[in-house]
PDB file of C-alpha atoms in Angstrom:
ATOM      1  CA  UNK O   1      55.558 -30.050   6.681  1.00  0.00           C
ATOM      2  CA  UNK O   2      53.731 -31.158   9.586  1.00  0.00           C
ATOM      3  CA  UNK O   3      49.760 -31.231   9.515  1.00  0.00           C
ATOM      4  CA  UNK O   4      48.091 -29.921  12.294  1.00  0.00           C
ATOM      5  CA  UNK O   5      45.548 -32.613  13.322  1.00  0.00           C
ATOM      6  CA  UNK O   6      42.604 -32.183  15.908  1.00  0.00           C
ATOM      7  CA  UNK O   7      43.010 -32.094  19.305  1.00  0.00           C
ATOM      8  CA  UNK O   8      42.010 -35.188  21.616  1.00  0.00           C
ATOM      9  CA  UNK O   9      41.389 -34.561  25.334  1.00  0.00           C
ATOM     10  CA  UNK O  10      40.203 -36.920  27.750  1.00  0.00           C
ATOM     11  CA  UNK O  11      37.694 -35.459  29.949  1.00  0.00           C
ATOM     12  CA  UNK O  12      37.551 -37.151  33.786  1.00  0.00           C
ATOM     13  CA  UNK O  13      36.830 -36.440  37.438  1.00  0.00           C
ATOM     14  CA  UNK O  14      39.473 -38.756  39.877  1.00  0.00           C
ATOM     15  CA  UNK O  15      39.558 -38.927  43.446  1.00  0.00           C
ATOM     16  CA  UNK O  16      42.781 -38.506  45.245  1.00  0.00           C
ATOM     17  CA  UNK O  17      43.778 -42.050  44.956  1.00  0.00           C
ATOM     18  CA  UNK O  18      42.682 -42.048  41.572  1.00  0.00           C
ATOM     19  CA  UNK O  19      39.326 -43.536  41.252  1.00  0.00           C
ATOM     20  CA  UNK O  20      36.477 -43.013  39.220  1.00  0.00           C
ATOM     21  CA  UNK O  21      33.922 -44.514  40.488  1.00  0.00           C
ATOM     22  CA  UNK O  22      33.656 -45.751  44.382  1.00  0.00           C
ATOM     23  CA  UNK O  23      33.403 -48.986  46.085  1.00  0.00           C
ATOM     24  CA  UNK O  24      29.333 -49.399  45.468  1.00  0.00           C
ATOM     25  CA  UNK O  25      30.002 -49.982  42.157  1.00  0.00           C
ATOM     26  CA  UNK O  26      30.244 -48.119  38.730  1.00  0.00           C
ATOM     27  CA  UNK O  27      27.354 -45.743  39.580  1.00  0.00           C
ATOM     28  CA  UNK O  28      28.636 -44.764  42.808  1.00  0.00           C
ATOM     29  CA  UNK O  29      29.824 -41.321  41.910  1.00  0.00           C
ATOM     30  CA  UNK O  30      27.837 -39.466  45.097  1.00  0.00           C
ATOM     31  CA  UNK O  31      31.988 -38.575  45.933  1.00  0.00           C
ATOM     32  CA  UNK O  32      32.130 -36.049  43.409  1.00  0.00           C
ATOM     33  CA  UNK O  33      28.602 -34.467  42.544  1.00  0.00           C
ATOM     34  CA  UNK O  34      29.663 -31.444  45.602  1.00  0.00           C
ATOM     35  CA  UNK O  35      32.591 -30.885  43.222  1.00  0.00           C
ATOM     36  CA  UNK O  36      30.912 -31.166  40.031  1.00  0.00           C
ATOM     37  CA  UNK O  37      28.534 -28.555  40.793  1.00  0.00           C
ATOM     38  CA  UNK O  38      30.943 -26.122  41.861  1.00  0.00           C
ATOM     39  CA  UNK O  39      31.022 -23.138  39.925  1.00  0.00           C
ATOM     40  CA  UNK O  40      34.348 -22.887  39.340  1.00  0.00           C
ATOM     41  CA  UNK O  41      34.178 -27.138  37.731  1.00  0.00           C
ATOM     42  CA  UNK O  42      30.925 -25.705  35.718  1.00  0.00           C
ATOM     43  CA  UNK O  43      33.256 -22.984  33.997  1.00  0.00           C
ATOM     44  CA  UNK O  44      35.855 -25.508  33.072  1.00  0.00           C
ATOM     45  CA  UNK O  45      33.384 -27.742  31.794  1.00  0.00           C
ATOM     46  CA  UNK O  46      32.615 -24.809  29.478  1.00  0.00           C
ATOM     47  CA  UNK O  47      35.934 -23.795  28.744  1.00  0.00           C
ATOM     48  CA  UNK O  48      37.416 -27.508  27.941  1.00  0.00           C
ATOM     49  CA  UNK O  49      34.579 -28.510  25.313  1.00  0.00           C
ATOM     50  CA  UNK O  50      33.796 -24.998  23.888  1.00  0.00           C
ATOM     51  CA  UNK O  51      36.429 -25.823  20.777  1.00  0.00           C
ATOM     52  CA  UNK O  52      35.218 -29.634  20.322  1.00  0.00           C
ATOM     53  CA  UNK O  53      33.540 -30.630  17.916  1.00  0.00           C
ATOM     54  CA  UNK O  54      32.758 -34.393  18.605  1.00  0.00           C
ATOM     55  CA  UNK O  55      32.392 -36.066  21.736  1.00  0.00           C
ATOM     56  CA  UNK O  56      33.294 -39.475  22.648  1.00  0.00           C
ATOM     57  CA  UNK O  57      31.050 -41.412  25.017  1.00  0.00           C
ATOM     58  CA  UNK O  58      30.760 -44.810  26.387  1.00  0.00           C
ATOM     59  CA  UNK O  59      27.489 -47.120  27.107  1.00  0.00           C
ATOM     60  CA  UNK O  60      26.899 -45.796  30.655  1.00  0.00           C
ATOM     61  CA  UNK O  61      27.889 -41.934  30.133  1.00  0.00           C
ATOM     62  CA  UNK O  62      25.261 -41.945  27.196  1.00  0.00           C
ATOM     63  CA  UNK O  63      22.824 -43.073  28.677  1.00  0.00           C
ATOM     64  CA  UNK O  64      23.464 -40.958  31.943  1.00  0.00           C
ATOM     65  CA  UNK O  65      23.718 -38.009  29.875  1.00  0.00           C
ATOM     66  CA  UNK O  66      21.024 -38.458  27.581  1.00  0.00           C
ATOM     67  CA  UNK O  67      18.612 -38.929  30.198  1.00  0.00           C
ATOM     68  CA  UNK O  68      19.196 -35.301  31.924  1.00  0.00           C
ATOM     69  CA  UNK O  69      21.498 -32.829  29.685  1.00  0.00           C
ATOM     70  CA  UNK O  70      18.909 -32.283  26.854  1.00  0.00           C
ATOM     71  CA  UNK O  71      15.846 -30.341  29.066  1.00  0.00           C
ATOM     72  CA  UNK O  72      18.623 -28.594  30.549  1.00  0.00           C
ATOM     73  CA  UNK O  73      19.406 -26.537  27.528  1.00  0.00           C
ATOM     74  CA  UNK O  74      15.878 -24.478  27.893  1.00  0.00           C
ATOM     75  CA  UNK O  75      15.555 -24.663  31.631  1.00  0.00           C
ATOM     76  CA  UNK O  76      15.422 -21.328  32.827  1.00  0.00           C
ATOM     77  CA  UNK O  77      16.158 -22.146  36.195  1.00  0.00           C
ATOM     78  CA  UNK O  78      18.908 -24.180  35.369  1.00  0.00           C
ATOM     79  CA  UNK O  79      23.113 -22.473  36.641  1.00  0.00           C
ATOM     80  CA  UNK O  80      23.886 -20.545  33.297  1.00  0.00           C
ATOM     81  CA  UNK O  81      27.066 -22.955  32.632  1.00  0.00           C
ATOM     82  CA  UNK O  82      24.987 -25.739  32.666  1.00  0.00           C
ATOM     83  CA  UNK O  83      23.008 -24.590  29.719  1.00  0.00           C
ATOM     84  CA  UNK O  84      25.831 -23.736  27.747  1.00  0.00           C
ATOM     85  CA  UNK O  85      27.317 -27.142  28.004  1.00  0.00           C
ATOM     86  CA  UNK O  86      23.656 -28.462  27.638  1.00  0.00           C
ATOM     87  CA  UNK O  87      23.229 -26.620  24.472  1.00  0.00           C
ATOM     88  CA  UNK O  88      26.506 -27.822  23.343  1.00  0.00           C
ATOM     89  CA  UNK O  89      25.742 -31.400  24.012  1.00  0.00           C
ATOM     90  CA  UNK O  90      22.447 -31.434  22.266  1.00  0.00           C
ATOM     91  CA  UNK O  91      24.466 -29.750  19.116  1.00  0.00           C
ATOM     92  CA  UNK O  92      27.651 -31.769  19.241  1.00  0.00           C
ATOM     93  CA  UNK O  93      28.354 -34.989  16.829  1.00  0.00           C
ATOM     94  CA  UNK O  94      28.470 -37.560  19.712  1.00  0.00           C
ATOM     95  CA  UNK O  95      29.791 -41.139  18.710  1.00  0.00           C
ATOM     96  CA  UNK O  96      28.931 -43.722  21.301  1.00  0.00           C
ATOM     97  CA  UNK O  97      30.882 -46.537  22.163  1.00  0.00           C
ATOM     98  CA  UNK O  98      28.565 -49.901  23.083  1.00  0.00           C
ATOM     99  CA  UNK O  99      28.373 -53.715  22.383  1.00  0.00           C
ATOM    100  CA  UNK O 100      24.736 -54.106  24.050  1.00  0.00           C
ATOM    101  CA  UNK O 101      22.739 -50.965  22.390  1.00  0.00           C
ATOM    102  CA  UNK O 102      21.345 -51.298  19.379  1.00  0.00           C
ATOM    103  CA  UNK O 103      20.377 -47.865  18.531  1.00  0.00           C
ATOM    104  CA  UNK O 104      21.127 -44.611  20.112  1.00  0.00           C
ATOM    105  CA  UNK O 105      18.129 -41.793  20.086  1.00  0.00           C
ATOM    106  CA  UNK O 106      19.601 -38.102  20.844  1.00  0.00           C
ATOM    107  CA  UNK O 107      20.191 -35.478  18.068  1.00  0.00           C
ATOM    108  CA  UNK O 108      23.632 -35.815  16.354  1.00  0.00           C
ATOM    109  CA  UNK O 109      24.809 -39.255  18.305  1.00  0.00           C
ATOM    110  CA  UNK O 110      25.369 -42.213  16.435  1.00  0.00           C
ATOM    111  CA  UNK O 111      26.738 -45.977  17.365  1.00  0.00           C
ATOM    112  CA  UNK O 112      30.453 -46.817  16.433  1.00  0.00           C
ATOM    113  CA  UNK O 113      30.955 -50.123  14.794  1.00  0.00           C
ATOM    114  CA  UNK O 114      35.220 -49.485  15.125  1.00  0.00           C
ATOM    115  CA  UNK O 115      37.364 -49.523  18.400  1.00  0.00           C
ATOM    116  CA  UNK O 116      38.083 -45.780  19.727  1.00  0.00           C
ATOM    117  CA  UNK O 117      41.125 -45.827  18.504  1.00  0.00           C
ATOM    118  CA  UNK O 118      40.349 -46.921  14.885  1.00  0.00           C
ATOM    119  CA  UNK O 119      37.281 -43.971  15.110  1.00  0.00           C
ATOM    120  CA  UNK O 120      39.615 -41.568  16.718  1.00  0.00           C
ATOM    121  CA  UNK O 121      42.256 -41.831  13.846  1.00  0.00           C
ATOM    122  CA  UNK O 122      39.560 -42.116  11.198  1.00  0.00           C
ATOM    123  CA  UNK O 123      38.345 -38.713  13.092  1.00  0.00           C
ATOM    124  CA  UNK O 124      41.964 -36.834  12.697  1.00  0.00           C
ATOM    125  CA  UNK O 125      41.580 -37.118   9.158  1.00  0.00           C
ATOM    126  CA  UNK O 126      38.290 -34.774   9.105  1.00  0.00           C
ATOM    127  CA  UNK O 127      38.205 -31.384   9.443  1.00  0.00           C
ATOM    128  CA  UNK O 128      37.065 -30.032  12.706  1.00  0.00           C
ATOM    129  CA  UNK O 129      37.362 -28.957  15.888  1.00  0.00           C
ATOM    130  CA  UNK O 130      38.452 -31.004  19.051  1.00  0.00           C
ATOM    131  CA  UNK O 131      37.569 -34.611  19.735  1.00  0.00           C
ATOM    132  CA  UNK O 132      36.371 -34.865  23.795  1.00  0.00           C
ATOM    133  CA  UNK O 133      35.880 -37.844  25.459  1.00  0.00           C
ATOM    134  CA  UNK O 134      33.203 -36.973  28.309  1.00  0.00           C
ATOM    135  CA  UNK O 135      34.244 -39.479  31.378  1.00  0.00           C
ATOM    136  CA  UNK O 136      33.854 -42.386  29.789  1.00  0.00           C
ATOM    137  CA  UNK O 137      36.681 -44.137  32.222  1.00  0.00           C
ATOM    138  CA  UNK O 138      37.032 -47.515  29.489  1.00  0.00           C
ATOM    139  CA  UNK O 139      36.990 -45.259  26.442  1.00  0.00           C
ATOM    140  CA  UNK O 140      40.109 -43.366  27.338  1.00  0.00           C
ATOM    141  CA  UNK O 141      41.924 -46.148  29.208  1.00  0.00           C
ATOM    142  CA  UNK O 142      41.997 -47.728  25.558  1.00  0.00           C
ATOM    143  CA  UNK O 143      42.952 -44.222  23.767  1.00  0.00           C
ATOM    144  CA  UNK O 144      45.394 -43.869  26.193  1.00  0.00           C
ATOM    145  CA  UNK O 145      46.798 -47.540  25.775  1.00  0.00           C
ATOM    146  CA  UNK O 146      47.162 -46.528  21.464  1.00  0.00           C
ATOM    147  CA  UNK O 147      48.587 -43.251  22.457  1.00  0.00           C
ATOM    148  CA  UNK O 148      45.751 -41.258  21.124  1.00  0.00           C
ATOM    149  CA  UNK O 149      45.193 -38.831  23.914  1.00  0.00           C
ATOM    150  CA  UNK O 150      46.869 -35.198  23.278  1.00  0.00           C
ATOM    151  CA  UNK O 151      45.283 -33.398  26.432  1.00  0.00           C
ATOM    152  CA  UNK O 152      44.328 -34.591  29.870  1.00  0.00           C
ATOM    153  CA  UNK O 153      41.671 -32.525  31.571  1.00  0.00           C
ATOM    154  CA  UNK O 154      41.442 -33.521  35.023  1.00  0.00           C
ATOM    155  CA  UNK O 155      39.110 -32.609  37.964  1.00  0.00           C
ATOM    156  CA  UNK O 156      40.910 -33.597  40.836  1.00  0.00           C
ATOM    157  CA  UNK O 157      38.644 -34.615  43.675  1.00  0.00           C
ATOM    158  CA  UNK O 158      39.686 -34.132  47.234  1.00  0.00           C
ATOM    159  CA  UNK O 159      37.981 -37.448  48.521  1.00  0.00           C
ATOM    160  CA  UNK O 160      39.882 -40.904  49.695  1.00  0.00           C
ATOM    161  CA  UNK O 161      37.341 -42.968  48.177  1.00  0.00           C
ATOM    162  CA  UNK O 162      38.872 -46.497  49.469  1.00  0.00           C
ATOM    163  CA  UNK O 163      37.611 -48.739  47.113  1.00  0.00           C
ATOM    164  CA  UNK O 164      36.060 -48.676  43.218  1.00  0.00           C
ATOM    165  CA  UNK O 165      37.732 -48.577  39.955  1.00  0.00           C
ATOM    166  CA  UNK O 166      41.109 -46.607  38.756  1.00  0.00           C
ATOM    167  CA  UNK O 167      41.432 -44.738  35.908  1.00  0.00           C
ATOM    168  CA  UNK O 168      45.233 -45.955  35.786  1.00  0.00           C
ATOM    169  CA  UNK O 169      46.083 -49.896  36.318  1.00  0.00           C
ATOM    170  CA  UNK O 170      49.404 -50.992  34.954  1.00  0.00           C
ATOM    171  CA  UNK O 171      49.047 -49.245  31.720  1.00  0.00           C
ATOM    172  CA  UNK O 172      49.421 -47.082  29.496  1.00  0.00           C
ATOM    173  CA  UNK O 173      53.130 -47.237  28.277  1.00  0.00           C
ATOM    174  CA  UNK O 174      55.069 -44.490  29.767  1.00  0.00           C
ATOM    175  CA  UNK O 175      54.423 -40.605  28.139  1.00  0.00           C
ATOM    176  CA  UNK O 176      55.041 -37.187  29.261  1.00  0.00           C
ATOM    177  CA  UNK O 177      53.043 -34.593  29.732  1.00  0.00           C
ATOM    178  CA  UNK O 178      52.946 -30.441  30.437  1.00  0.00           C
ATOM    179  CA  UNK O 179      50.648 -28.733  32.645  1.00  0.00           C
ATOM    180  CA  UNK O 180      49.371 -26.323  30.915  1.00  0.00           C
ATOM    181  CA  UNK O 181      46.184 -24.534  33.047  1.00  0.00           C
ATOM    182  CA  UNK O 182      44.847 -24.875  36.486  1.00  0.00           C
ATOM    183  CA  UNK O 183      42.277 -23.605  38.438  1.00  0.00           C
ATOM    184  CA  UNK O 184      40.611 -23.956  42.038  1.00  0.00           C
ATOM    185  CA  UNK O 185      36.901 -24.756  42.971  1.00  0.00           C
ATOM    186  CA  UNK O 186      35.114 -23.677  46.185  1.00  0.00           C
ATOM    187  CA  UNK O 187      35.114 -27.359  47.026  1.00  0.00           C
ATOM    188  CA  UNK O 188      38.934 -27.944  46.943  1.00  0.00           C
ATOM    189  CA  UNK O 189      38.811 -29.451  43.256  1.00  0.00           C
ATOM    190  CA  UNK O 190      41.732 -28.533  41.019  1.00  0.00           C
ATOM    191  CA  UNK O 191      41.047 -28.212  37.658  1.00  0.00           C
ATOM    192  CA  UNK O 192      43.767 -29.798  35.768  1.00  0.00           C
ATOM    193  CA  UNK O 193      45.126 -29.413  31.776  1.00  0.00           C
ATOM    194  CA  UNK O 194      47.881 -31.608  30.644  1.00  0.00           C
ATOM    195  CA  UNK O 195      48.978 -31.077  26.920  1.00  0.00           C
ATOM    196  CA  UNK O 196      51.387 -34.761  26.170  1.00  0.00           C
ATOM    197  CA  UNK O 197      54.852 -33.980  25.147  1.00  0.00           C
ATOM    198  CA  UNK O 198      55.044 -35.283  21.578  1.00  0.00           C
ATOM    199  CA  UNK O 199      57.951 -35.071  19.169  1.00  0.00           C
ATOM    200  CA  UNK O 200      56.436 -36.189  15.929  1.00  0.00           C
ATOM    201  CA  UNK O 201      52.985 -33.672  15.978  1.00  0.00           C
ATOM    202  CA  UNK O 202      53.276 -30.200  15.571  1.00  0.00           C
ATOM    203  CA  UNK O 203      50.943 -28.959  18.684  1.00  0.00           C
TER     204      UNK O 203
END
């Protein structure tokens, strides 16, 4: 009998011709903050990492994260959504993926000394809930790659950024995949679930 094993989504915002960061360089994400704050890409924030249990972040995303998330959880004047998913982050086991920090400082976050994809398949062996990986573009290019990724959650952007860094180059090796839920912003932004067609895991 098949195991059911945790869930792995990959969690990212792309442009229209698939970037994820624009041509200033990988903190040139101005492109999609209109969309982000949407309320409609603030719900599906919510909704996507309300079963997860660990989330999966690279050097730049901690950092980013870690310097602004945590006072949101208690800031009263803060959108609603974003202290739920504030909360959540503060609560979450985070695993951080970095070869130049030497220590990581928020509640519940620890340094991985493995590859994703070793941590990620160490991780299906525990019990828990799912396993997100919060836009961390190099992080699920390489669980994508080892074929680790069960869901896609996309926030498609509608912006023609020109220039910056895909998400997709010439990998990974070919896979297919199911829409499964999606949903409209204000801004134009679809909201996008893709479950991967597997025939060796029960889903």
């Amino acid at each position: 009998m098949t195991t059911q094993q945790r869930t792995v989504v990959a969690n990212i915002s792309l442009s229209l011709d698939g970037r994820v960061v624009g041509p200033g360089g990988e903190y040139d994400m101005s492109w999609i903050v209109p969309h982000a704050v949407s309320d409609g890409a603030r719900a599906h924030m919510v909704d996507v990492t309300r079963t997860a249990t660990t989330a999966l972040l690279g050097r730049k995303n901690y950092q980013g994260f870690a310097g602004f998330w945590p006072a949101v959880a208690d800031d009263d004047s803060a959108d609603s959504n974003d202290r739920a998913f504030a909360r959540w982050l503060n609560d979450v086991e985070k695993i951080v993926f970095s070869s130049s920090l030497e220590r990581v400082d928020w509640d519940n976050a620890r340094l991985a000394t493995a590859d994703p994809a070793t941590v990620v398949k160490q991780l299906r062996e525990r019990p828990g809930g799912d396993i997100i990986v919060l836009a961390s573009s190099s992080v699920i290019r390489q669980l994508l790659d080892a074929g680790e990724v069960d869901r896609l959650s996309i926030t498609l952007c509608p912006e023609l950024v020109g220039g910056g860094a895909h998400l997709f180059t010439d990998g990974p090796a070919g896979s297919s995949w199911s829409l499964t839920a999606t949903s409209t912003t204000t801004t134009g932004a679809i909201c996008l679930l893709y479950d991967r067609i597997r025939a060796d895991r029960q889903r």
